[in-house]
Coordinates of C-alpha atoms and ligand atoms in Angstrom, one line a residue:
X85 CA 0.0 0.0 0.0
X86 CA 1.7 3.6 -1.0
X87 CA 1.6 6.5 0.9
X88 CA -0.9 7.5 -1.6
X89 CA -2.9 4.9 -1.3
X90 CA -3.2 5.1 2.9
X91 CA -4.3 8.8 2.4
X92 CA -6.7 7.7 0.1
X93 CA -8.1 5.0 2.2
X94 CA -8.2 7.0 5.6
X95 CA -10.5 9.6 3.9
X96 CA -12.9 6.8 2.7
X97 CA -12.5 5.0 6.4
X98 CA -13.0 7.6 8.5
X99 CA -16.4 8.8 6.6
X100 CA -17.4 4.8 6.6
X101 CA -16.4 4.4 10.3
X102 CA -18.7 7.2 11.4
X103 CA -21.9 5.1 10.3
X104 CA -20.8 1.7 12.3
X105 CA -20.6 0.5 15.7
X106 CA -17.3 -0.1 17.5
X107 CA -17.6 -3.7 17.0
X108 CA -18.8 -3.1 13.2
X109 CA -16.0 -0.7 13.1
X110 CA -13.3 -3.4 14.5
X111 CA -14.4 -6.3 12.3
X112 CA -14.0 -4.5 9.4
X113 CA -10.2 -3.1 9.4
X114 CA -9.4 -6.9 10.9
X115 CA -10.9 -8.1 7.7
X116 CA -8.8 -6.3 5.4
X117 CA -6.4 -8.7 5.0
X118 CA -3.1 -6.6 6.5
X119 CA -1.8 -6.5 9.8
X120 CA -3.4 -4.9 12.0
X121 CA -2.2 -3.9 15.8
X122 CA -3.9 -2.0 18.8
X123 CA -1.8 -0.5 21.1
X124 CA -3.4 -1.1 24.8
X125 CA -2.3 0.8 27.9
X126 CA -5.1 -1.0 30.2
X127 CA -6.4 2.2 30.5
X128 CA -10.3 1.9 30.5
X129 CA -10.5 2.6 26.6
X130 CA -8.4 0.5 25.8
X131 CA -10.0 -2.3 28.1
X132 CA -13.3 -1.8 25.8
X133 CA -11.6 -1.9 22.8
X134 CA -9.4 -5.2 23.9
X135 CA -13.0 -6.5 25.1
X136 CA -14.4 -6.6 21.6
X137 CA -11.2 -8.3 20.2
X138 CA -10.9 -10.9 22.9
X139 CA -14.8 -11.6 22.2
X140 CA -15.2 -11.8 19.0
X141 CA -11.7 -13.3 18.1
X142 CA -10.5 -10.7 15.7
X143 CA -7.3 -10.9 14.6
X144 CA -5.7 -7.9 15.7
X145 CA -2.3 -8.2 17.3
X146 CA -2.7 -6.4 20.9
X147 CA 0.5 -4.9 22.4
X148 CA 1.7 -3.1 25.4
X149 CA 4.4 -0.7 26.2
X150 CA 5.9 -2.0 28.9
X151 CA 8.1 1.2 29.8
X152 CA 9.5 -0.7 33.1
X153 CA 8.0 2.1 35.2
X154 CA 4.4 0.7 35.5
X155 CA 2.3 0.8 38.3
X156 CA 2.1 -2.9 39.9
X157 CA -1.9 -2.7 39.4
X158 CA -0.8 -2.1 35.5
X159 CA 0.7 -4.9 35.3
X160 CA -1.3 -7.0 37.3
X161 CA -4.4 -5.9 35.1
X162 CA -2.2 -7.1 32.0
X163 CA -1.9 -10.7 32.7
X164 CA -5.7 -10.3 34.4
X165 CA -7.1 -9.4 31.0
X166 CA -5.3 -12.4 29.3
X167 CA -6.4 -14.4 31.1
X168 CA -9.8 -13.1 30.9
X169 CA -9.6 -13.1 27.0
X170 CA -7.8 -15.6 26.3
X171 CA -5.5 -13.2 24.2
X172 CA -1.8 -12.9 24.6
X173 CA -0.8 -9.2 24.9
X174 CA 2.7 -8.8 23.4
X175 CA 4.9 -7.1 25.7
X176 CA 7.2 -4.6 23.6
X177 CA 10.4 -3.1 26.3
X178 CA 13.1 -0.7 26.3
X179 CA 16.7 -1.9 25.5
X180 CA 19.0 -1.9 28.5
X181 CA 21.6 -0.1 26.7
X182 CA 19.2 2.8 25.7
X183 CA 17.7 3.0 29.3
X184 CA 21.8 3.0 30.8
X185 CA 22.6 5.9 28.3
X186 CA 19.6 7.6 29.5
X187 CA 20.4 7.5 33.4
X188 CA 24.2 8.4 32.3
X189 CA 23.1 12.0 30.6
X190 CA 20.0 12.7 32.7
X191 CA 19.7 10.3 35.9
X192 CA 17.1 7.6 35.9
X193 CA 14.5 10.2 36.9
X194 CA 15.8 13.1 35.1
X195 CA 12.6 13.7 33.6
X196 CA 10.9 16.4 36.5
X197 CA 14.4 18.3 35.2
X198 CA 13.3 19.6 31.7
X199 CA 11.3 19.0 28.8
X200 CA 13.9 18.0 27.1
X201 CA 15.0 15.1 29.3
X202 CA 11.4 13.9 29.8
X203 CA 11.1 13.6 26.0
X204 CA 14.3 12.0 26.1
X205 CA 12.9 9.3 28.7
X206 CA 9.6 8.8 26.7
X207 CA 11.4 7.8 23.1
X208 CA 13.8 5.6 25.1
X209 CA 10.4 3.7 27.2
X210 CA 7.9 4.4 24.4
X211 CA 8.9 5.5 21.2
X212 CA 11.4 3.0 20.5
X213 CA 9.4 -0.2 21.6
X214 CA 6.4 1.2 19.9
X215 CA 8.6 1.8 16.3
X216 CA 9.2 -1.9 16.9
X217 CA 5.6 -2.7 17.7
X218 CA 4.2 -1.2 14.5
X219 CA 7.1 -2.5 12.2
X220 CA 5.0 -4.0 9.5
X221 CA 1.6 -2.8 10.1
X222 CA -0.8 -1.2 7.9
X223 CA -3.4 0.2 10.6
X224 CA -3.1 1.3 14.0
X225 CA -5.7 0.8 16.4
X226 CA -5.2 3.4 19.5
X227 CA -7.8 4.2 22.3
X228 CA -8.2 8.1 22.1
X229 CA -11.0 9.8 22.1
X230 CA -11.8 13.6 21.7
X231 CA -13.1 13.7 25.0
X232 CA -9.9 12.8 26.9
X233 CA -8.4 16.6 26.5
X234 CA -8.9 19.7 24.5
X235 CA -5.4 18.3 22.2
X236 CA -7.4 15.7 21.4
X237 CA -11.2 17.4 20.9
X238 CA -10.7 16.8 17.3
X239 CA -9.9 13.2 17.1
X240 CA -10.8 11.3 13.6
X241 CA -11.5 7.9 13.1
X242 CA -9.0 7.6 10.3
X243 CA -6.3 9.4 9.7
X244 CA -2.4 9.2 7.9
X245 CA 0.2 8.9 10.5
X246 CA 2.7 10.6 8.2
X247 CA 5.8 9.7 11.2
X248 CA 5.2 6.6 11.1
X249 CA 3.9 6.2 7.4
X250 CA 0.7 4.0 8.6
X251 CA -3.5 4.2 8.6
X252 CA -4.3 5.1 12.1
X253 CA -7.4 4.0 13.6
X254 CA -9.5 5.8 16.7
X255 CA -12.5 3.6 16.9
X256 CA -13.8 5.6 20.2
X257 CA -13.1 9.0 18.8
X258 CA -16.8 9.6 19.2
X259 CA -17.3 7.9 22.6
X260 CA -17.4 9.7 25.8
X261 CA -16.8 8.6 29.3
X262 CA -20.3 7.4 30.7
X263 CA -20.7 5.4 27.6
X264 CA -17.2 3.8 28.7
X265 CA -17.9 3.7 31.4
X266 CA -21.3 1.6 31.2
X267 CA -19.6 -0.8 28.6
X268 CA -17.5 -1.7 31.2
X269 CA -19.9 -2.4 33.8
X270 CA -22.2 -3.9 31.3
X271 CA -19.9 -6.3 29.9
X272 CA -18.0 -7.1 33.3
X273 CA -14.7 -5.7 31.6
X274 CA -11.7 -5.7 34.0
X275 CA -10.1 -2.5 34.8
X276 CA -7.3 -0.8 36.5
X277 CA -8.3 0.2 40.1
X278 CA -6.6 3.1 40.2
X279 CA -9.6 4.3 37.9
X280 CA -11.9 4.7 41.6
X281 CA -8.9 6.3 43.5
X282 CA -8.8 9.5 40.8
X283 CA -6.5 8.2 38.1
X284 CA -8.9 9.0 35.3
X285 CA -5.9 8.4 32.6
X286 CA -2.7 6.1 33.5
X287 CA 0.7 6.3 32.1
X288 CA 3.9 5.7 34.0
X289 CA 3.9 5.6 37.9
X290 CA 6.6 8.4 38.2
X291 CA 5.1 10.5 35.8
X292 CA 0.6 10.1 36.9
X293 CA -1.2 11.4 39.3
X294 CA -4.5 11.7 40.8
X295 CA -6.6 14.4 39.5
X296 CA -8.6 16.7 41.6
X297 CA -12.6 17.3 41.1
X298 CA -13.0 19.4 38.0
X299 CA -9.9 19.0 36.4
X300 CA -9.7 17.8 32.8
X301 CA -9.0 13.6 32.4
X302 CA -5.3 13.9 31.4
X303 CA -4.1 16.5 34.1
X304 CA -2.6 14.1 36.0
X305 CA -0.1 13.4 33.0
X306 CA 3.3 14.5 34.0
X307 CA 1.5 17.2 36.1
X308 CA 5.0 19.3 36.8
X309 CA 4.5 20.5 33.1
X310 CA 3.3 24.2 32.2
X311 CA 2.3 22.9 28.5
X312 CA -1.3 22.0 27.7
X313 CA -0.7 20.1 25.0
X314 CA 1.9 17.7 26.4
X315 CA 1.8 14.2 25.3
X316 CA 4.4 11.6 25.3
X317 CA 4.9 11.3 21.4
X318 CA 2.8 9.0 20.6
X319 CA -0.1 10.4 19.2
X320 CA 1.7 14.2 18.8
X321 CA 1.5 14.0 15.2
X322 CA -2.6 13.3 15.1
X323 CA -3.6 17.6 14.3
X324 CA -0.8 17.8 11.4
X325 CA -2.2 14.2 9.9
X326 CA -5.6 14.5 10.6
X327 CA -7.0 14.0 7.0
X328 CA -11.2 14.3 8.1
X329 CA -11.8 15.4 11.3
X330 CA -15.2 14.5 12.2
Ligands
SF4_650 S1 6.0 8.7 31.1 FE1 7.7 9.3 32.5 S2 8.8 7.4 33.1 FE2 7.4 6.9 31.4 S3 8.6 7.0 29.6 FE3 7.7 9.1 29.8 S4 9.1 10.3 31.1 FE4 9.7 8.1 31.2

């Protein structure tokens, strides 16, 4: 598939995904004969998404980042889900050597220091492992939605991840959080519990914390930061690729 050709198809996919249901909208990118991976942080979007794979057998490959700085109820929840499932969820790591250069430059947690060195932490954890992750894949399955923060407000269900030179998929762009969160209760879907104890959104335990009443989803997000729009790199490129918002 060309460049071309994925530019093409994400303004045709993201007009067709509109008019289906997730599990419409998941059934028909695994049937499209090309590899296929969703990239799960247990986070309770992902868990719905990972629910409709695990039930209805798709075959999407499901992989995790596992940054080496999880919270132990992450990881817990990973092996509880395939078990759950019966899915295997690949586990994609840092290498050693990147994570000892890192600590050498900045210190292990050199990222409250500067932007600079916390970018510098999240391509050595993240980037990296998920470059690996995607290496032969033609779509990319993620959990955001545009109700997660205002960075993300304009969230399409298709769209050309020029970085990364794939057709990336949001299936619960249009979803918002009661509607996640009755999925999950409806469907008995396993989550992480530090969901009840104010951890709306869950990223590395060095770098989350709880939010306070009334303050957006992803505040808790390497909190120390001035910039709104901070992200870890994975999904910065989404407003420059964005080929149909909805
Ligand atoms: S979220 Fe924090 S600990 Fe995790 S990779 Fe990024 S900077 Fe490093």
């Amino acid at each position: 598939m060309t460049v071309v050709n994925i530019i093409e198809e994400a303004e045709t996919l993201n007009a067709k995904l509109a008019t289906l249901s997730l599990a419409e909208r998941l059934s028909f990118v695994a049937g499209l004969g090309v590899r296929v991976v969703f990239t799960t942080s247990l986070g309770i979007e992902d868990q719905v998404i990972t629910a409709e794979i695990g039930n209805h057998r798709l075959p999407i490959d499901v992989v995790t980042l596992q940054t080496g700085r999880l919270f132990p109820e992450t990881l817990a929840l990973i092996a509880e889900t395939e078990s759950q499932y019966d899915i295997h969820i690949t586990r994609y790591e840092p290498e050693q050597a990147d994570i000892d250069a890192y600590a050498a430059k900045y210190g292990m947690n050199g990222f409250y220091e500067s932007i600079e060195a916390r970018h510098a932490c999240c391509g050595v954890r993240k980037l990296k492992p998920l470059a690996r992750a995607l290496a032969g894949a033609t779509i990319w399955i993620t959990g955001l939605r545009r109700g997660q923060s205002a960075n993300r407000a304009e969230t399409p269900f298709a769209e050309y991840d020029a970085e990364r030179h794939l057709l990336k998929m949001n299936p619960l762009a249009d979803w918002d959080i009661d509607t996640i969160k009755s999925y999950v209760a409806d469907n008995s879907v396993p989550v992480n519990p530090l969901h009840a104890r104010g951890y709306p959104s869950i990223g590395c335990e060095p770098c989350t914390r709880a939010i306070k009443p009334g303050e957006p989803e992803r505040a808790g997000r390497w909190w120390w930061e001035q910039d709104e729009k901070r992200e870890c790199g994975l999904h910065v490129a989404e407003e420059a690729t964005a080929v149909a918002a909805q």
